[in-house]
């Protein structure tokens, strides 16, 4: 039972470290700088979106965050085109 717990803990830890790479904080730690922030308002009852462009030399990444008036930030996704 202890071995299963240790294996599960290890996989959770490893998967979390991979997930940090494509977050805004992970990209900032890699040397990216925030170049632009844009908020797109979708009206009442819908999620607003914040689009953040990060740049490092010739490389860039685009991150989106959905913002709800009741729940606050809900979702984040970063891509490197």
Tab-separated table of C-alpha atoms in Angstrom:
chain	number	residue	atom	x	y	z
A	1	UNK	CA	0.000	0.000	0.000
A	2	UNK	CA	2.854	2.382	0.822
A	3	UNK	CA	4.478	1.693	-2.554
A	4	UNK	CA	1.274	2.582	-4.397
A	5	UNK	CA	0.969	5.797	-2.408
A	6	UNK	CA	4.586	6.738	-3.159
A	7	UNK	CA	4.158	5.983	-6.873
A	8	UNK	CA	0.974	8.083	-7.058
A	9	UNK	CA	2.647	10.922	-5.168
A	10	UNK	CA	5.617	10.786	-7.544
A	11	UNK	CA	3.398	10.951	-10.657
A	12	UNK	CA	1.385	13.839	-9.224
A	13	UNK	CA	4.598	15.727	-8.446
A	14	UNK	CA	6.095	15.051	-11.886
A	15	UNK	CA	2.918	15.976	-13.769
A	16	UNK	CA	2.657	19.215	-11.772
A	17	UNK	CA	6.220	20.164	-12.697
A	18	UNK	CA	5.422	19.658	-16.401
A	19	UNK	CA	2.225	21.678	-16.073
A	20	UNK	CA	4.150	24.661	-14.672
A	21	UNK	CA	6.019	25.097	-17.955
A	22	UNK	CA	3.059	26.502	-19.840
A	23	UNK	CA	1.641	28.861	-17.228
A	24	UNK	CA	2.277	32.556	-17.058
A	25	UNK	CA	4.423	32.141	-13.939
A	26	UNK	CA	6.385	29.312	-15.558
A	27	UNK	CA	7.047	31.395	-18.654
A	28	UNK	CA	8.122	34.385	-16.545
A	29	UNK	CA	10.588	32.116	-14.736
A	30	UNK	CA	11.947	31.050	-18.142
A	31	UNK	CA	12.786	34.683	-18.935
A	32	UNK	CA	9.702	35.778	-20.855
A	33	UNK	CA	8.457	39.341	-20.322
A	34	UNK	CA	4.866	40.555	-20.606
A	35	UNK	CA	4.525	42.590	-23.785
A	36	UNK	CA	0.768	43.206	-24.010
A	37	UNK	CA	-2.436	42.624	-22.018
A	38	UNK	CA	-5.881	42.839	-23.621
A	39	UNK	CA	-9.311	42.322	-22.052
A	40	UNK	CA	-12.196	41.209	-24.258
A	41	UNK	CA	-15.589	41.877	-22.664
A	42	UNK	CA	-18.405	39.526	-23.700
A	43	UNK	CA	-21.296	41.156	-21.870
A	44	UNK	CA	-23.201	40.246	-18.695
A	45	UNK	CA	-23.492	36.565	-17.876
A	46	UNK	CA	-20.607	35.576	-20.135
A	47	UNK	CA	-16.955	35.101	-19.383
A	48	UNK	CA	-14.609	37.951	-20.189
A	49	UNK	CA	-11.183	36.983	-21.505
A	50	UNK	CA	-7.784	38.423	-20.760
A	51	UNK	CA	-5.145	37.767	-23.400
A	52	UNK	CA	-1.525	38.162	-22.349
A	53	UNK	CA	1.335	38.161	-24.852
A	54	UNK	CA	4.761	37.243	-23.503
A	55	UNK	CA	7.998	37.641	-25.437
A	56	UNK	CA	11.558	36.399	-25.042
A	57	UNK	CA	13.883	37.406	-27.866
A	58	UNK	CA	12.281	36.142	-31.089
A	59	UNK	CA	10.049	33.650	-29.244
A	60	UNK	CA	6.613	34.516	-27.949
A	61	UNK	CA	3.710	32.894	-26.129
A	62	UNK	CA	0.035	33.809	-25.884
A	63	UNK	CA	-1.933	33.063	-22.710
A	64	UNK	CA	-5.670	33.392	-22.142
A	65	UNK	CA	-7.553	33.644	-18.861
A	66	UNK	CA	-11.333	33.508	-18.575
A	67	UNK	CA	-12.687	35.921	-15.980
A	68	UNK	CA	-16.088	35.610	-14.338
A	69	UNK	CA	-17.619	38.439	-12.328
A	70	UNK	CA	-18.779	35.963	-9.671
A	71	UNK	CA	-15.966	33.416	-9.626
A	72	UNK	CA	-12.938	35.433	-10.730
A	73	UNK	CA	-10.245	33.856	-12.932
A	74	UNK	CA	-11.420	30.439	-14.072
A	75	UNK	CA	-9.222	29.015	-16.805
A	76	UNK	CA	-5.765	29.557	-18.189
A	77	UNK	CA	-4.142	28.243	-21.345
A	78	UNK	CA	-0.806	29.198	-22.854
A	79	UNK	CA	0.475	28.322	-26.301
A	80	UNK	CA	3.718	28.922	-28.131
A	81	UNK	CA	2.882	29.291	-31.838
